[in-house]
XYZ file of C-alpha atoms in Angstrom:
497
model
C 7.867 21.021 -38.662
C 6.601 22.960 -35.680
C 3.022 22.224 -36.638
C 3.814 18.530 -36.950
C 5.512 18.471 -33.551
C 2.542 20.203 -31.938
C 0.155 17.705 -33.486
C 2.229 14.775 -32.242
C 2.279 16.145 -28.706
C -1.481 16.613 -28.756
C -1.986 13.014 -29.855
C 0.148 11.800 -26.964
C -1.788 13.760 -24.341
C -3.584 11.495 -21.844
C -7.359 11.263 -22.012
C -7.697 11.727 -18.236
C -5.359 14.516 -17.091
C -4.354 15.276 -13.511
C -6.588 17.784 -11.789
C -5.113 21.288 -12.010
C -5.977 24.949 -12.416
C -4.852 25.295 -16.046
C -6.903 22.564 -17.710
C -10.023 23.748 -19.488
C -13.229 21.765 -20.022
C -14.684 20.649 -23.337
C -17.749 22.706 -24.308
C -20.551 20.995 -26.227
C -23.813 22.569 -27.365
C -26.677 20.299 -26.320
C -30.455 20.295 -26.003
C -32.093 21.618 -22.841
C -34.754 19.159 -21.695
C -36.555 21.933 -19.781
C -37.292 24.468 -22.546
C -36.053 22.481 -25.594
C -33.631 25.235 -26.581
C -29.897 24.707 -27.004
C -27.744 25.026 -23.877
C -24.078 24.424 -23.155
C -22.532 21.320 -21.551
C -19.030 21.463 -20.049
C -17.128 18.169 -19.828
C -13.905 17.656 -17.899
C -12.149 14.277 -17.914
C -9.698 14.190 -15.036
C -8.382 12.096 -12.178
C -8.127 13.062 -8.540
C -6.471 11.356 -5.564
C -8.416 8.413 -4.140
C -10.932 8.400 -6.991
C -9.155 7.258 -10.165
C -10.643 8.722 -13.356
C -13.840 10.770 -13.281
C -15.994 12.694 -15.743
C -17.291 16.073 -14.538
C -20.370 17.316 -16.386
C -22.125 20.662 -16.038
C -25.055 21.923 -18.113
C -26.497 25.461 -18.254
C -29.263 26.853 -20.413
C -29.132 30.633 -20.898
C -32.726 30.689 -22.166
C -34.511 29.299 -19.114
C -31.701 29.263 -16.542
C -31.874 25.499 -15.978
C -28.700 24.008 -14.486
C -27.557 20.453 -13.895
C -24.279 18.802 -12.935
C -23.122 15.232 -12.434
C -20.023 13.165 -11.716
C -19.514 9.820 -13.429
C -16.834 7.217 -12.955
C -14.574 7.056 -16.012
C -12.497 3.956 -15.298
C -13.013 0.316 -16.128
C -15.211 -2.127 -14.231
C -13.218 -4.502 -12.047
C -13.293 -8.230 -12.716
C -14.986 -8.929 -9.374
C -17.268 -7.090 -7.018
C -16.136 -6.058 -3.551
C -17.600 -5.647 -0.076
C -15.930 -3.370 2.491
C -17.053 -4.003 6.065
C -15.793 -1.524 8.658
C -16.530 -1.560 12.375
C -16.699 2.122 13.398
C -15.489 2.389 16.975
C -14.538 6.059 17.468
C -14.682 9.515 15.904
C -11.459 8.883 14.013
C -13.183 6.189 11.961
C -15.874 8.700 10.975
C -13.197 10.741 9.172
C -12.149 7.894 6.889
C -12.465 8.690 3.202
C -14.909 6.533 1.257
C -15.331 6.238 -2.498
C -18.861 5.177 -3.479
C -19.270 4.361 -7.156
C -22.532 4.601 -9.070
C -23.289 0.904 -8.519
C -22.487 0.704 -4.789
C -24.897 0.368 -1.875
C -24.217 1.323 1.746
C -25.651 -0.644 4.674
C -25.769 -0.025 8.419
C -27.138 -3.290 9.887
C -27.670 -1.896 13.400
C -30.322 0.494 12.048
C -31.473 -1.710 9.160
C -30.581 1.278 6.971
C -29.556 1.212 3.317
C -28.343 3.892 0.899
C -29.187 2.446 -2.547
C -26.938 2.803 -5.617
C -28.872 5.677 -7.195
C -28.661 7.736 -3.978
C -25.437 9.702 -3.410
C -23.974 8.038 -6.505
C -20.449 8.769 -7.672
C -19.407 10.312 -4.336
C -16.092 10.871 -2.584
C -16.851 11.600 1.057
C -16.161 10.595 4.635
C -18.357 8.246 6.642
C -19.591 11.253 8.615
C -20.363 13.016 5.327
C -22.494 10.119 4.093
C -24.460 10.156 7.349
C -24.950 13.934 7.097
C -26.249 13.670 3.522
C -28.614 10.891 4.572
C -29.964 13.051 7.412
C -30.423 16.019 5.085
C -32.241 13.843 2.565
C -34.608 12.447 5.184
C -35.341 15.931 6.558
C -36.394 17.286 3.177
C -40.112 18.027 3.197
C -40.496 17.316 6.902
C -42.541 20.478 7.559
C -45.122 19.529 4.937
C -45.036 15.934 6.145
C -45.760 16.962 9.743
C -48.932 18.656 8.574
C -50.065 15.887 6.215
C -48.804 12.738 7.979
C -47.626 13.504 11.539
C -47.084 9.832 12.409
C -44.704 9.326 9.474
C -42.883 12.562 10.309
C -42.433 11.440 13.919
C -40.944 8.121 12.777
C -38.507 9.941 10.482
C -37.506 12.292 13.319
C -36.809 9.308 15.570
C -34.695 7.650 12.882
C -32.684 10.787 12.092
C -31.959 11.102 15.823
C -30.338 7.655 15.676
C -28.273 8.735 12.661
C -27.220 11.872 14.549
C -25.993 9.704 17.416
C -23.884 7.656 14.999
C -22.582 10.807 13.302
C -21.252 12.165 16.605
C -19.510 8.885 17.466
C -21.799 8.081 20.347
C -22.365 4.468 19.356
C -20.388 1.660 17.762
C -21.791 0.493 14.414
C -20.932 -1.379 11.218
C -20.470 0.422 7.898
C -20.780 -1.851 4.841
C -20.354 -0.802 1.217
C -21.236 -3.391 -1.441
C -20.067 -2.560 -4.971
C -20.660 -5.059 -7.806
C -18.408 -2.915 -10.040
C -15.493 -3.273 -7.617
C -14.631 0.442 -7.808
C -15.514 1.579 -4.290
C -13.011 2.023 -1.501
C -12.734 2.603 2.246
C -9.567 4.272 3.501
C -7.143 2.279 5.612
C -5.241 4.774 7.820
C -2.613 2.152 8.714
C -1.900 1.129 5.093
C 0.007 -0.828 3.907
C -0.468 -2.762 7.166
C -3.722 -4.645 7.647
C -6.627 -2.898 9.368
C -8.138 -5.030 12.169
C -11.499 -3.239 11.888
C -11.776 -3.467 8.088
C -12.729 -6.610 6.173
C -12.521 -6.741 2.369
C -14.313 -9.475 0.426
C -14.218 -10.008 -3.344
C -16.922 -12.004 -5.110
C -18.030 -13.071 -8.569
C -20.942 -11.089 -9.979
C -24.152 -12.875 -10.922
C -26.029 -12.393 -14.176
C -28.385 -9.743 -12.776
C -25.486 -7.647 -11.492
C -23.674 -7.886 -14.835
C -26.835 -6.800 -16.612
C -27.264 -3.834 -14.256
C -23.678 -2.757 -14.969
C -24.233 -2.983 -18.716
C -21.836 -5.888 -19.206
C -22.811 -8.004 -22.196
C -24.155 -11.433 -21.382
C -24.175 -14.489 -23.571
C -26.193 -13.864 -26.693
C -29.598 -15.439 -26.685
C -32.068 -16.441 -29.308
C -31.598 -18.144 -32.607
C -28.490 -16.219 -33.558
C -26.849 -17.004 -30.233
C -27.687 -20.694 -30.572
C -26.197 -20.822 -34.051
C -23.012 -19.118 -32.864
C -22.669 -21.499 -29.931
C -23.232 -24.546 -32.140
C -20.665 -23.232 -34.615
C -18.201 -22.587 -31.794
C -18.652 -26.136 -30.499
C -17.935 -27.527 -33.970
C -14.772 -25.441 -34.178
C -13.707 -26.668 -30.753
C -14.187 -30.290 -31.830
C -12.127 -29.676 -34.959
C -9.310 -27.948 -33.099
C -9.208 -30.506 -30.267
C -6.598 -30.194 -27.532
C -2.955 -29.319 -27.738
C -1.165 -26.151 -28.695
C 0.125 -23.304 -26.570
C -1.932 -20.851 -24.582
C -2.649 -17.634 -26.455
C -1.772 -14.252 -25.031
C 1.447 -13.041 -23.474
C 0.262 -13.535 -19.906
C -0.922 -17.094 -20.456
C 2.253 -18.003 -22.335
C 4.322 -16.630 -19.465
C 2.383 -18.754 -16.985
C 2.880 -21.942 -18.964
C 6.536 -21.066 -19.556
C 7.072 -20.628 -15.821
C 5.446 -24.009 -15.220
C 7.726 -25.675 -17.760
C 10.890 -23.978 -16.487
C 10.031 -24.944 -12.924
C 9.861 -28.606 -13.917
C 6.082 -28.776 -14.032
C 4.776 -31.724 -16.014
C 1.547 -31.388 -17.977
C -0.889 -34.096 -17.001
C -3.224 -33.312 -19.883
C -3.141 -31.454 -23.154
C -4.377 -27.900 -23.334
C -8.161 -27.946 -23.574
C -9.926 -25.362 -25.720
C -13.577 -24.377 -25.580
C -15.533 -21.340 -26.808
C -16.824 -18.741 -24.387
C -18.641 -15.453 -24.769
C -16.546 -12.374 -24.005
C -17.970 -10.462 -21.053
C -16.991 -7.085 -22.560
C -18.017 -7.168 -26.221
C -20.283 -10.230 -26.363
C -18.327 -11.791 -29.244
C -17.065 -15.352 -29.289
C -13.704 -15.870 -27.578
C -11.663 -18.883 -26.560
C -10.743 -20.241 -23.157
C -7.743 -22.523 -22.828
C -7.020 -24.616 -19.788
C -4.305 -27.041 -18.761
C -3.376 -28.982 -15.657
C 0.267 -28.954 -14.556
C 2.074 -30.690 -11.731
C 4.560 -28.857 -9.520
C 7.228 -31.237 -8.163
C 6.978 -31.905 -4.418
C 3.625 -30.070 -4.316
C 0.348 -30.728 -6.122
C -1.542 -30.063 -9.345
C -2.351 -26.540 -10.508
C -4.929 -25.444 -13.067
C -3.873 -22.701 -15.488
C -6.701 -20.900 -17.302
C -6.515 -18.177 -19.950
C -9.167 -16.374 -21.997
C -8.632 -14.157 -25.027
C -11.108 -12.330 -27.255
C -9.742 -11.605 -30.727
C -12.576 -9.148 -31.405
C -11.799 -6.622 -28.649
C -8.425 -7.871 -27.386
C -9.602 -8.568 -23.833
C -7.405 -11.046 -21.937
C -7.643 -12.680 -18.548
C -5.774 -15.487 -16.838
C -5.999 -17.249 -13.531
C -4.166 -19.937 -11.602
C -5.914 -22.204 -9.105
C -4.648 -25.045 -6.967
C -6.161 -28.324 -8.051
C -6.335 -30.206 -4.786
C -8.621 -30.668 -1.836
C -8.669 -28.338 1.143
C -5.986 -29.493 3.550
C -7.024 -30.340 7.117
C -4.588 -27.720 8.429
C -3.319 -24.332 7.328
C 0.262 -23.768 6.244
C 2.674 -20.918 6.926
C 5.848 -20.745 4.796
C 8.675 -18.458 5.930
C 11.627 -17.911 3.590
C 14.760 -15.947 4.411
C 16.165 -14.554 1.161
C 19.938 -14.330 1.535
C 21.051 -13.468 -2.012
C 19.693 -12.170 -5.310
C 19.350 -15.699 -6.730
C 16.542 -16.380 -4.239
C 14.403 -13.867 -6.156
C 14.227 -16.417 -9.000
C 12.453 -19.026 -6.882
C 9.044 -20.091 -8.130
C 6.080 -19.102 -6.000
C 2.420 -20.054 -6.214
C 0.226 -17.690 -4.222
C -3.327 -18.948 -4.021
C -6.322 -16.635 -3.783
C -6.699 -17.501 -0.083
C -3.100 -16.724 0.918
C -1.807 -13.668 2.725
C 1.690 -12.275 2.257
C 3.961 -10.437 4.676
C 7.376 -8.750 4.489
C 8.265 -7.777 8.089
C 11.213 -5.563 7.094
C 8.851 -3.210 5.218
C 5.891 -3.698 7.594
C 3.999 -4.776 4.478
C 1.056 -7.150 4.765
C -1.364 -8.327 2.078
C -4.676 -9.747 3.256
C -6.021 -12.947 1.641
C -7.606 -12.254 -1.735
C -5.147 -9.518 -2.730
C -3.758 -10.110 -6.256
C -5.849 -13.298 -6.548
C -4.106 -16.508 -7.562
C -0.649 -15.936 -9.036
C 2.079 -18.282 -10.316
C 5.370 -16.448 -10.834
C 8.792 -15.911 -9.275
C 9.400 -13.985 -6.067
C 10.784 -11.167 -8.200
C 7.665 -11.179 -10.376
C 5.389 -11.188 -7.327
C 7.190 -8.240 -5.722
C 7.152 -6.372 -9.041
C 3.383 -6.831 -9.291
C 2.909 -5.504 -5.747
C 5.113 -2.484 -6.473
C 3.341 -1.679 -9.751
C -0.087 -1.958 -8.108
C 0.983 0.473 -5.389
C 2.302 2.895 -8.003
C -0.805 2.766 -10.186
C -3.448 2.684 -7.452
C -4.552 6.253 -6.633
C -6.637 4.925 -3.734
C -3.412 4.373 -1.792
C -1.671 7.633 -2.654
C -4.109 10.061 -1.091
C -3.600 13.813 -0.991
C -1.992 14.227 2.439
C 1.759 14.574 2.879
C 1.907 11.805 5.494
C 0.155 9.143 3.415
C 2.008 10.118 0.237
C 5.378 10.001 2.002
C 4.646 6.616 3.548
C 3.651 5.171 0.168
C 6.727 6.585 -1.595
C 8.916 5.097 1.132
C 7.242 1.704 0.701
C 7.695 1.716 -3.087
C 11.360 2.666 -2.682
C 11.734 -0.167 -0.180
C 10.313 -2.651 -2.700
C 12.733 -1.337 -5.336
C 15.603 -1.944 -2.910
C 14.410 -5.501 -2.301
C 14.153 -6.200 -6.038
C 17.709 -4.920 -6.559
C 18.791 -6.632 -3.303
C 20.370 -3.389 -2.127
C 18.954 -3.636 1.399
C 20.382 -7.103 2.045
C 18.564 -10.233 3.256
C 14.849 -10.050 4.010
C 11.990 -12.356 4.986
C 8.959 -13.411 2.949
C 5.997 -15.042 4.701
C 3.129 -16.843 2.923
C 0.208 -17.744 5.192
C -2.435 -19.912 3.509
C -5.321 -21.324 5.591
C -6.000 -24.049 2.974
C -2.306 -24.891 2.300
C -2.587 -24.330 -1.450
C 0.431 -22.027 -1.766
C 3.960 -23.047 -2.689
C 7.523 -21.723 -2.467
C 10.206 -23.537 -4.428
C 12.741 -25.509 -2.411
C 15.974 -25.377 -4.411
C 17.469 -28.082 -2.167
C 14.639 -30.584 -2.752
C 14.243 -33.368 -1.792
C 16.458 -32.222 1.115
C 15.300 -29.559 3.546
C 15.922 -25.908 2.768
C 17.977 -24.313 5.573
C 16.432 -20.896 4.854
C 12.804 -22.053 4.703
C 10.460 -23.138 7.465
C 7.055 -24.710 6.860
C 4.602 -24.692 9.754
C 1.208 -26.363 9.874
C -1.445 -24.977 12.194
C -5.045 -25.514 13.132
C -7.380 -23.047 11.467
C -9.396 -20.769 13.704
C -13.188 -20.766 13.739
C -13.234 -17.445 11.863
C -10.977 -18.821 9.125
C -13.211 -21.874 8.708
C -16.215 -19.571 8.616
C -14.669 -17.458 5.830
C -13.929 -20.631 3.869
C -17.441 -21.993 4.400
C -16.174 -25.057 6.264
C -18.219 -24.603 9.428
C -21.433 -25.352 7.532
C -19.903 -28.251 5.596
C -20.390 -31.775 6.957
C -18.573 -34.552 5.118
C -18.824 -37.385 7.671
C -21.873 -38.867 9.425
C -24.061 -36.328 7.694
C -26.967 -38.787 7.601
C -28.825 -39.315 10.843
C -28.870 -42.835 12.301
C -31.591 -44.963 10.724
C -32.342 -42.285 8.144
C -32.234 -43.294 4.494
C -32.397 -41.153 1.427
C -34.836 -41.738 -1.447
C -32.263 -43.515 -3.623
C -31.461 -46.095 -0.931
C -35.157 -46.701 -0.246
C -35.855 -47.134 -3.950
C -32.984 -49.584 -4.389
C -34.107 -51.704 -1.431
C -37.726 -51.772 -2.629
C -36.647 -52.835 -6.120
C -34.399 -55.559 -4.688
C -37.170 -56.908 -2.451
C -39.610 -56.956 -5.352
C -37.191 -58.864 -7.575
C -36.590 -61.432 -4.808
C -40.329 -62.044 -4.475
C -40.592 -62.672 -8.212
C -37.665 -65.106 -8.229
C -38.782 -67.270 -5.249
C -41.979 -68.723 -6.847
C -40.007 -69.643 -9.951
C -37.511 -71.540 -7.816
C -40.214 -73.539 -5.972
C -41.751 -74.760 -9.241
C -38.575 -76.561 -10.274
C -38.598 -80.330 -9.511
C-alpha cells in the first residue's frame, strides 16, 4: 500500500516545479560534440517569478572539459504576438524587469539599434542589463580590431559611448521589444493601473513568423490538396446547423440564447488546418443579434486530433462615428448576472480597486459581469509576470485578487464598472429596456487623434477620395465602350427610311 501511495504521489507531481533548494536536476548521459566522448547533461524544469516555465540545461564533459549551458522557454506559444513600447525617461525606468523570449527582438529607434532574436535569447534582465550586455558584446575583440581595422573600431567606440549615455539615464529613448511568440514582458511598476509610458500591442502572426516558431502551416502538395478537397466535400455534406462543439463555444452560444439573442443564420461549418498539429479541424461560426444593440459573430475552432480549442467573439457592425463609455453602478448581487460584450478594442475600469485594463486585454469576450470578473481574477492568479518576487508587488497583487473575490461575493457592497470603447462595439445589458436604466450611463465622445491613429482611421478616406476630374480605369473603360456602341448604332438608324 505504501508503495502504491508513493507511486500515485509521484504521478501527480507537476512537470515544472517551483524553484527551490531541494529540487534536483535530471542527469542524462549525452554525446560531447567537442571530443565525441560521452558527457553529462543536467536538466531542470522549473518556474521562477516573472518568467513562467523554463528549462535549465547544463552540459559537462569530463574527458575534454568542455562546458555549455542554456535556458529555454518551456511554456506554450501565445495565440498572438506582442509589441511592448516603453519610453524610458529616468533611471527608474532602467531598473524595470524585462523578459525576452527566444523569438523576441529589441529595438532602440533613436540609435537605429537592434538586438536580434538569437542574441541574448531566453533572458530575464533589466533594461540597463540589456544595454550592458550589448556594450560588452560590441567591445569583444576591440583590441584586435583596432590593429586590423581602426576605422571600424572607432565607429564601434562611438556607438558604445551612445549606449553608455543611455545606460546612465542621460538621455530619453524608446525601448521596443517585438515578440512573435507573445511570451516577452516589460514590468509595469504601477500595475494593475495603466502605465502612461508603456504601450502594449497584440498582432496576428504572418506565415513566416509561424514557420520560424515551428508552428505547423497548412499542408502543401498533393496530399494536402487531397485532404482539403475531402474536407470540402465533408463540409458540403454536413451543411449548416447544429451546435458549436467544445465547452467554451457551447457556453458562448448558450449565453447568447439566454440573453435573448436571435440567430440570424444557421451555424456555418468549414474545415481548417490546426495551427498546432497540422491535422484537419473544424471551424464553426454563427451570427447572433443582441436586442437593443447589434449583431455579433461567434467563432469556435476545435481539433479532434490534438484537442486544441479556440473561440472568439467579434462585433459585426461598422465602426461608429463616436466612441462610447458605459458606466454601470452595481447595487446588488443580481447585477453580476447582466450580460456583457467586451470587444477587443474596449478598456475596462473598476475605480474602487484602482483596476484598469487597457484595450486589447482579454480580447473579445461575451459573458456575464461575474464571468468577466472571474476571468480577470484567474488571469491575475495564474500570471507569474504580475506576481514578481518583491514583497511590495506580491502584497499589492494579493490585495487586488482578494478585492475581486469580495466583488464576486458582493461582500464589499456596491461598486462601479466602466467600459470605454473607442469604436462603440461593447455592450452592457439594460435590464429595464426599453426604458432607461437608472444605474447606467452611456456617454458618446469624439475620439482623439491618437485613438483614430491606433484604429487606422487617420489614413482611411471614405468620402471624396477621388480627385476632381479624375477617373479610374473602370469608369474610362465603360465610357469608351458606351461611346463606341453609340457610334455603331447611329449609322444603322440613318439607313432606315
